[in-house]
mmCIF file of C-alpha atoms in Angstrom:
data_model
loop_
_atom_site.group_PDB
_atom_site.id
_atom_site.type_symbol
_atom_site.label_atom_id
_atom_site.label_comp_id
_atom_site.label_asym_id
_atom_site.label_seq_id
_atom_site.Cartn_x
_atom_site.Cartn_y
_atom_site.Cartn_z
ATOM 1 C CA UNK V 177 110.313 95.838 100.349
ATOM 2 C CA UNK V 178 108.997 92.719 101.362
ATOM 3 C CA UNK V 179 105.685 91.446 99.458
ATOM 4 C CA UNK V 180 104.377 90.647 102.696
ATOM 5 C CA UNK V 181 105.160 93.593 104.526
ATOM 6 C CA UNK V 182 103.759 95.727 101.650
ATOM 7 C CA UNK V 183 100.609 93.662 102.341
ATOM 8 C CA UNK V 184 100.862 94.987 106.579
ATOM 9 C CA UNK V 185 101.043 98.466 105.322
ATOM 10 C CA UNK V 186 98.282 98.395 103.089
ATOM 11 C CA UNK V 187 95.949 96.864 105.785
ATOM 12 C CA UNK V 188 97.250 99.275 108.586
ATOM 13 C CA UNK V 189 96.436 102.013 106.521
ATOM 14 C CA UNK V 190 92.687 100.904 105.351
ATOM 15 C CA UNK V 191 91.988 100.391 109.190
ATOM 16 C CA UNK V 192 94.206 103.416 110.188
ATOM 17 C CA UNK V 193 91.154 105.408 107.490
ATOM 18 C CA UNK V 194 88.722 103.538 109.381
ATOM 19 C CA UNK V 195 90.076 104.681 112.799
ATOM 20 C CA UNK V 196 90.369 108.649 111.981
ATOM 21 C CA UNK V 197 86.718 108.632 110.525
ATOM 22 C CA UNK V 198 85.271 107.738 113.526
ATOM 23 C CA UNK V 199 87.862 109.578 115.823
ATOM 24 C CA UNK V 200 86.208 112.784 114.406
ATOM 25 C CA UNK V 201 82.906 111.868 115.896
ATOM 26 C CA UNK V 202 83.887 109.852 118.752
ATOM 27 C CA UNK V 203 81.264 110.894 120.994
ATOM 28 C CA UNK V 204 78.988 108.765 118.633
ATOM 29 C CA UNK V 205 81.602 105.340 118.967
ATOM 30 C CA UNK V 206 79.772 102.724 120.693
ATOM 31 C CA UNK V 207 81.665 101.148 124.130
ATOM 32 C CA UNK V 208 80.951 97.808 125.323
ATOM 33 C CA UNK V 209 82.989 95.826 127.910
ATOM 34 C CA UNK V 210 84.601 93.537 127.317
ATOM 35 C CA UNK V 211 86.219 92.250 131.203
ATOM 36 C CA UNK V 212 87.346 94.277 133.966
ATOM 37 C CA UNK V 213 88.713 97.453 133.046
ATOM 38 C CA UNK V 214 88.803 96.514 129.306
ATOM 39 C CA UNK V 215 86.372 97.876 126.758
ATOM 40 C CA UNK V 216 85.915 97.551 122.694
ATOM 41 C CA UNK V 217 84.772 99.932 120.495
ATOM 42 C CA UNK V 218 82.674 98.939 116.939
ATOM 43 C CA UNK V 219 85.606 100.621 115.502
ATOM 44 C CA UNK V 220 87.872 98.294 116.836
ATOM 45 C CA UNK V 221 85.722 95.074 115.386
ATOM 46 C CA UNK V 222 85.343 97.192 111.822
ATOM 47 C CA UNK V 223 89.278 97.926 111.644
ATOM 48 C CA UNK V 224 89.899 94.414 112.364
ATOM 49 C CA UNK V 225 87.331 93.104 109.829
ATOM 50 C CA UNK V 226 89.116 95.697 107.264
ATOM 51 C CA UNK V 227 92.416 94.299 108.474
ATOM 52 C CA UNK V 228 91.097 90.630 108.131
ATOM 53 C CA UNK V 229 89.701 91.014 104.596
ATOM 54 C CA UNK V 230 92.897 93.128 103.206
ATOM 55 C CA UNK V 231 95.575 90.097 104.310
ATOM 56 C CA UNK V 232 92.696 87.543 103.022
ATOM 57 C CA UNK V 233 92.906 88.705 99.648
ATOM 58 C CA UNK V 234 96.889 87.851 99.063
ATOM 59 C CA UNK V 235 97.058 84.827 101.358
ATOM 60 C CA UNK V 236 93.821 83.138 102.483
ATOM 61 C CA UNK V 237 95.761 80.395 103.843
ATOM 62 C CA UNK V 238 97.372 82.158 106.362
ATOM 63 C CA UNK V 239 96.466 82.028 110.369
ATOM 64 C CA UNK V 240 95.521 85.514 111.514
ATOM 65 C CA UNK V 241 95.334 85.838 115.311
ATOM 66 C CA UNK V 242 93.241 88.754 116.466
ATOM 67 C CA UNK V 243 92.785 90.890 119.454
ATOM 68 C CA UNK V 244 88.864 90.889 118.649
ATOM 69 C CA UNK V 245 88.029 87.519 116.794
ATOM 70 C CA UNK V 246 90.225 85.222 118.589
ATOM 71 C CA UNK V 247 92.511 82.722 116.245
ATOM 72 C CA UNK V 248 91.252 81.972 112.533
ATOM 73 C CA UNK V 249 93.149 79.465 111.733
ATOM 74 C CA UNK V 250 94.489 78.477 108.243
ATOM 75 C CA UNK V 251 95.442 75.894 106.113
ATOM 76 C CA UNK V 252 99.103 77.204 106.400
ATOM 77 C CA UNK V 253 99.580 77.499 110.194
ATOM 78 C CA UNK V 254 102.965 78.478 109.466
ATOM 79 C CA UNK V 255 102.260 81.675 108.597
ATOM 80 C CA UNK V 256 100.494 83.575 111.717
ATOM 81 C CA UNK V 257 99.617 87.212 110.951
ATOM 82 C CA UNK V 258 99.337 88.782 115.068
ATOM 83 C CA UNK V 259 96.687 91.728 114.644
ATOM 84 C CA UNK V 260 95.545 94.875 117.171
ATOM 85 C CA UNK V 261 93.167 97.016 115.224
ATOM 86 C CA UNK V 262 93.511 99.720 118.068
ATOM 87 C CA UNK V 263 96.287 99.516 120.459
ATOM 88 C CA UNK V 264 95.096 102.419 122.881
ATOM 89 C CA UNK V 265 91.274 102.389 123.436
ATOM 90 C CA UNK V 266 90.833 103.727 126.173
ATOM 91 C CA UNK V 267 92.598 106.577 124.758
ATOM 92 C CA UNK V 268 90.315 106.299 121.919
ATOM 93 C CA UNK V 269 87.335 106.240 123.587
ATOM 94 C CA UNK V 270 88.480 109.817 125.772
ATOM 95 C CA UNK V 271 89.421 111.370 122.670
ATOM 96 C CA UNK V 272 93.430 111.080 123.378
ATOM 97 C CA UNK V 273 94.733 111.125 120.239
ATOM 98 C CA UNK V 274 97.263 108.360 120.750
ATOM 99 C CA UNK V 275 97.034 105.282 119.489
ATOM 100 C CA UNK V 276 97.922 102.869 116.873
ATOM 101 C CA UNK V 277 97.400 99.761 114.539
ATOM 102 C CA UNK V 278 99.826 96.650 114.999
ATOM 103 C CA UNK V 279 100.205 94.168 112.637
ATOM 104 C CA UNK V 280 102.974 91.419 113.144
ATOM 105 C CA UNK V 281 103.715 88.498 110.881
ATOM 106 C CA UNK V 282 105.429 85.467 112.242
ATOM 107 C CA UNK V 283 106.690 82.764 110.111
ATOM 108 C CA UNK V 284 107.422 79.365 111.317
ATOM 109 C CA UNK V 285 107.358 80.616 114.875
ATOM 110 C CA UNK V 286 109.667 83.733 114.564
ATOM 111 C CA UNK V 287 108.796 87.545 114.033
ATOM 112 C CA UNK V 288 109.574 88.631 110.621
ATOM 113 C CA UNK V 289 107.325 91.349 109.668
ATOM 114 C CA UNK V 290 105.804 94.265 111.151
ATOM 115 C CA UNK V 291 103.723 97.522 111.678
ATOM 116 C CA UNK V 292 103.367 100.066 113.618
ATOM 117 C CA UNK V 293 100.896 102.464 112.297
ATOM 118 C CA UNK V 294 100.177 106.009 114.205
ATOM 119 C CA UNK V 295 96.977 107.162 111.912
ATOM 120 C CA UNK V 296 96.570 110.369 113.576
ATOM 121 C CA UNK V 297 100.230 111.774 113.084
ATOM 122 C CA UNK V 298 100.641 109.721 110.054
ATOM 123 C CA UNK V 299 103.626 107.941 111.508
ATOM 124 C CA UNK V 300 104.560 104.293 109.678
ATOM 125 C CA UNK V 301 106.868 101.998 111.634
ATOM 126 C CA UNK V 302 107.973 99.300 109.786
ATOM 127 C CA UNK V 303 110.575 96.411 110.049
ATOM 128 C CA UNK V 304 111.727 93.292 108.456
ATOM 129 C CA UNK V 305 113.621 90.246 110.077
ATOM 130 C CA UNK V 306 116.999 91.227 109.242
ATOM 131 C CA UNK V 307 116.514 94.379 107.337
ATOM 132 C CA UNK V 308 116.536 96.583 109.931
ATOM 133 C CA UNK V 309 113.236 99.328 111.579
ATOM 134 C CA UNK V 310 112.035 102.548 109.888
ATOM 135 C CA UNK V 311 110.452 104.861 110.569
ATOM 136 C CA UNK V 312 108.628 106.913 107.420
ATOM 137 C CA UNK V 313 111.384 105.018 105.293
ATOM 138 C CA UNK V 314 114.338 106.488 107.591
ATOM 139 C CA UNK V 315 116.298 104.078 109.449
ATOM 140 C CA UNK V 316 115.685 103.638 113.139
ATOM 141 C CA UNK V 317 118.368 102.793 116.056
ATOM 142 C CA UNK V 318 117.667 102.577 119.460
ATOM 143 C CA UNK V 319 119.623 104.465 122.210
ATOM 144 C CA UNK V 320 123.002 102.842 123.360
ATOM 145 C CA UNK V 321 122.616 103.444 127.034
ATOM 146 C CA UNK V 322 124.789 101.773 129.877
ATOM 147 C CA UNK V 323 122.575 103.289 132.875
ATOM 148 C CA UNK V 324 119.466 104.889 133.747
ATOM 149 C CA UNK V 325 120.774 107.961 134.989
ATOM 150 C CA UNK V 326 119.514 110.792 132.529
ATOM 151 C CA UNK V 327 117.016 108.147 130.851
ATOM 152 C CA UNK V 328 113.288 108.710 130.444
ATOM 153 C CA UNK V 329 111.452 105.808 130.569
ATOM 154 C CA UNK V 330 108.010 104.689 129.398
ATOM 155 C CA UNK V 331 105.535 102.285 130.828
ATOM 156 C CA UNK V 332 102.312 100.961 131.707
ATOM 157 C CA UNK V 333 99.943 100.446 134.625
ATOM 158 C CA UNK V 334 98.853 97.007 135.660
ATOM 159 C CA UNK V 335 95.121 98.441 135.084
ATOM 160 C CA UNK V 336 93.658 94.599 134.024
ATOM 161 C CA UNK V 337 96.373 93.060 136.989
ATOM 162 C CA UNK V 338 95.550 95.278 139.823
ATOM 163 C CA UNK V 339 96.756 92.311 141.569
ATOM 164 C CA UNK V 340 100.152 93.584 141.013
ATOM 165 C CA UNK V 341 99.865 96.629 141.870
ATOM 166 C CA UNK V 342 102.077 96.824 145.178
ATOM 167 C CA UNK V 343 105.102 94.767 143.144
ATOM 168 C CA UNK V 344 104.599 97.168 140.192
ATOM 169 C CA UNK V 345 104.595 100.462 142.726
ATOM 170 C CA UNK V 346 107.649 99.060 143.910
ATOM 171 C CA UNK V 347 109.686 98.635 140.720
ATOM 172 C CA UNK V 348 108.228 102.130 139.633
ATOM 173 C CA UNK V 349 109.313 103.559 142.670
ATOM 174 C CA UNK V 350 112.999 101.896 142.582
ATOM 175 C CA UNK V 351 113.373 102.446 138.470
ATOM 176 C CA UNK V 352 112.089 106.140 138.848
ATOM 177 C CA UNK V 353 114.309 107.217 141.823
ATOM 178 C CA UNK V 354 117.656 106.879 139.205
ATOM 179 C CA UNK V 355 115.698 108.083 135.964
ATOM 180 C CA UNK V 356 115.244 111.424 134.751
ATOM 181 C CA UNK V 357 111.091 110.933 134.175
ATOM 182 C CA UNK V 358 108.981 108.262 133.747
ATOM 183 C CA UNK V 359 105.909 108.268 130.279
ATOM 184 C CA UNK V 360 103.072 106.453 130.989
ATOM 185 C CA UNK V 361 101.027 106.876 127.581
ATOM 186 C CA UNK V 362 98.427 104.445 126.945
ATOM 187 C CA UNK V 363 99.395 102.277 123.838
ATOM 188 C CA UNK V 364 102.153 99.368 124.108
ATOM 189 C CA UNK V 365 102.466 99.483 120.024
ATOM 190 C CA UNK V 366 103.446 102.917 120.356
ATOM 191 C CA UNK V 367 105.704 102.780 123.579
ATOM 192 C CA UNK V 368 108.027 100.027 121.333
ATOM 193 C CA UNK V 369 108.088 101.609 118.405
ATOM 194 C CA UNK V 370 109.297 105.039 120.533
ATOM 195 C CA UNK V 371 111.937 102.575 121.778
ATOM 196 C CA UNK V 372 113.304 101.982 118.291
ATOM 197 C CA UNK V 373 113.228 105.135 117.620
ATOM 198 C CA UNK V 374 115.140 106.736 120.620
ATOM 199 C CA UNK V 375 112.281 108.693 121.923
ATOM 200 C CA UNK V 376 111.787 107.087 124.766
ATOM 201 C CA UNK V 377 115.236 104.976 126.250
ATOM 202 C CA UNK V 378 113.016 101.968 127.726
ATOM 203 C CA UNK V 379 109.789 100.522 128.297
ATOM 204 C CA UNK V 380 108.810 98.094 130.935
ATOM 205 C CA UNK V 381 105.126 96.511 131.417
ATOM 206 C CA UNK V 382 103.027 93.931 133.753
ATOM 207 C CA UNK V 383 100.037 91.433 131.798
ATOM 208 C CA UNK V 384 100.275 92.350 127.721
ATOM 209 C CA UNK V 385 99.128 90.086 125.297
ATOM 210 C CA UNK V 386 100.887 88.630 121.848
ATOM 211 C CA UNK V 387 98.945 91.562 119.735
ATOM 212 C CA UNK V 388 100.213 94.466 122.269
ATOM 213 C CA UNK V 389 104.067 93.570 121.719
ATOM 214 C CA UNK V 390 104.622 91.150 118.452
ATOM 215 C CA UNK V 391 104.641 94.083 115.993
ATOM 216 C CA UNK V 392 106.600 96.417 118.723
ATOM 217 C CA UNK V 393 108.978 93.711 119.487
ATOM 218 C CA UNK V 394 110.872 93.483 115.987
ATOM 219 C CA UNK V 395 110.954 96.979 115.649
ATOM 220 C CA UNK V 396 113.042 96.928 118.706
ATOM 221 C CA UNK V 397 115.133 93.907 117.828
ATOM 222 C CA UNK V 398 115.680 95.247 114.497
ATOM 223 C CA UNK V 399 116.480 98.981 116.018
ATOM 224 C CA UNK V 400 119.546 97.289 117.966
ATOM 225 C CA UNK V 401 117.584 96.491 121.120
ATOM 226 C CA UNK V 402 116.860 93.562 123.449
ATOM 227 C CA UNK V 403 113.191 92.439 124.536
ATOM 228 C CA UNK V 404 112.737 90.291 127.527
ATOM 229 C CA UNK V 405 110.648 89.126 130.204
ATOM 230 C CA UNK V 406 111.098 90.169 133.956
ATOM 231 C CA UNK V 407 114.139 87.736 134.379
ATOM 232 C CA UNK V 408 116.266 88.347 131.160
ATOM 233 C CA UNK V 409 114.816 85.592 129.584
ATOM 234 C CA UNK V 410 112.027 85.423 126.487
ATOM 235 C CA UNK V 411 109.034 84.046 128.459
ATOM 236 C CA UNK V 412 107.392 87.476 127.672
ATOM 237 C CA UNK V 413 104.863 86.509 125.548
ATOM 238 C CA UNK V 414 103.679 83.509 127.822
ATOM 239 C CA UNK V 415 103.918 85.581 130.689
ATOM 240 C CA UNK V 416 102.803 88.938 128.988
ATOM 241 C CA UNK V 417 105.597 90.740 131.460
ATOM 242 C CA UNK V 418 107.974 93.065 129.424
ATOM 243 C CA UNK V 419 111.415 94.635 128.904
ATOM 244 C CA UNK V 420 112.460 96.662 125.808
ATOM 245 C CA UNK V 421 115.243 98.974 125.919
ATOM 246 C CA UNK V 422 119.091 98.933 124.241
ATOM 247 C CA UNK V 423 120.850 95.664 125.315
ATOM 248 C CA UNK V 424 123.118 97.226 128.350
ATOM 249 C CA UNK V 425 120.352 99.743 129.537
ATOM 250 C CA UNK V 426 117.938 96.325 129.582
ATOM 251 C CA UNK V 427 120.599 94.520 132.031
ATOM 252 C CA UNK V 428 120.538 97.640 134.403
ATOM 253 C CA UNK V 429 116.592 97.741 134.169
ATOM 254 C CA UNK V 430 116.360 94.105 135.258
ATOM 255 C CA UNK V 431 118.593 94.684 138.149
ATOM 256 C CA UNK V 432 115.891 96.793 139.663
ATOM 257 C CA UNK V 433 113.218 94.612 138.612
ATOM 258 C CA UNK V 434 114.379 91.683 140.179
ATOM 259 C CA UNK V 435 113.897 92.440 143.763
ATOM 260 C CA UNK V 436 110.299 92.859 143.432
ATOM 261 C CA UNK V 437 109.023 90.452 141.370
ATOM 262 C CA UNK V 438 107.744 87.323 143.717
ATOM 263 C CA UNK V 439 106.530 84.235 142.260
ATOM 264 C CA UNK V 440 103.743 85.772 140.394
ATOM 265 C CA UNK V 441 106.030 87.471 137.845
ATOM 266 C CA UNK V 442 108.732 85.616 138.095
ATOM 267 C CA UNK V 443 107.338 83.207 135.217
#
């Protein structure tokens, strides 16, 4: 295993520890908002500062861009560790127990490491640039669809765009007319990852940022899958607008897509 992903692992799990504690006594987890329909928890901030201080110790040099703290940068910007202490909450904060740490590693501007890490079903998704995805050490692929007939797909509501909402209702309402059901569950991380793994077939999403997807991205890449923006092409981390399914079931999502988007998500 890589030394650095080793290093991902160990810090998702310290903050995954830190996560379950307080999950057991939610009701005393303080909420503050943080924008419009967007709210941290002091877990959040301590998982990140226990994420933080894990990756310090092996490479102090290294950028680390959080969902919390902003961008520490390094001496060694070529190295940018992509951190979300708690993908998920809102579901959190409800006492949903669905969520996830995502840690993402990217080296000279491409993904090579990354984490998934479910701390309440003790699930560890893992891949490494070229290595492949796992899942619990077992391999992952995703599914090798050609059309959404049969396909259950996940996604999530434009809750911090509600600007979109009439193009999103749209491409819900055109995507879910030829699928078999539709998952809307609350964590990004997690909806990727179930993409590598073939639990979901697809996963489609309006406004995420680089923490939400960078981990969740090369576990579907490495899985046998495509990521994209709304177009087909790889503006989706500018743009925050995502695609993730298996390369031909992708195409066929687009298609529907398309129609809708307008000028606003057409970037």
């Amino acid at each position: 295993m890589h030394p650095m992903l080793n290093i991902a692992i160990r810090a998702s799990r310290v903050a995954g520890k830190v996560i379950v504690r307080a999950f057991e006594q939610v009701d005393k987890v303080e909420v503050q908002s943080k924008g419009t329909n967007d709210f941290v928890t002091n877990v959040d901030i301590s998982a990140e500062e226990a994420i933080i201080e894990t990756i310090r110790k092996s490479y102090p040099d290294h950028t680390i861009i959080c969902e919390e703290s902003g961008i520490l940068q390094g001496k060694d910007d070529d190295y940018q560790w992509i951190i979300d202490p708690l993908d998920g909450t809102t579901n959190f904060v409800k006492g949903i127990p669905h969520f996830a740490v995502s840690i993402a590693l990217k080296v000279k501007g491409k993904l090579d490491q990354a984490v998934v890490y479910d701390p309440i079903r003790g699930e560890l998704f893992t891949a490494s640039r070229g290595k492949g995805a796992q899942l619990n050490n077992f391999k992952l692929r995703v599914k090798p669809l050609k059309e959404l007939n049969s396909t259950v797909l996940a996604t999530g509501f434009p809750f911090k765009c509600k600007q979109h909402t009439d193009a999103y209702l749209n491409i819900f309402k055109s995507l879910f007319t030829k699928t078999a059901d539709m998952r809307r569950s609350g964590s990004a991380a997690l909806d990727l990852a179930y993409v590598a793994a073939g639990r979901v077939d697809g996963f489609f999403e309006i406004g995420l940022k680089p923490w939400d997807t960078a981990a969740g991205e090369l576990l579907v890449i490495e899985a046998g899958g495509l990521v994209t923006d709304f177009t087909g092409g790889h503006n989706h981390t500018a743009s925050g607008n995502i695609v993730a399914a298996g390369p031909r079931l992708a195409k066929e999502i687009l298609k529907d897509i398309r129609p809708h988007l307008g000028e606003a998500l057409s970037k």
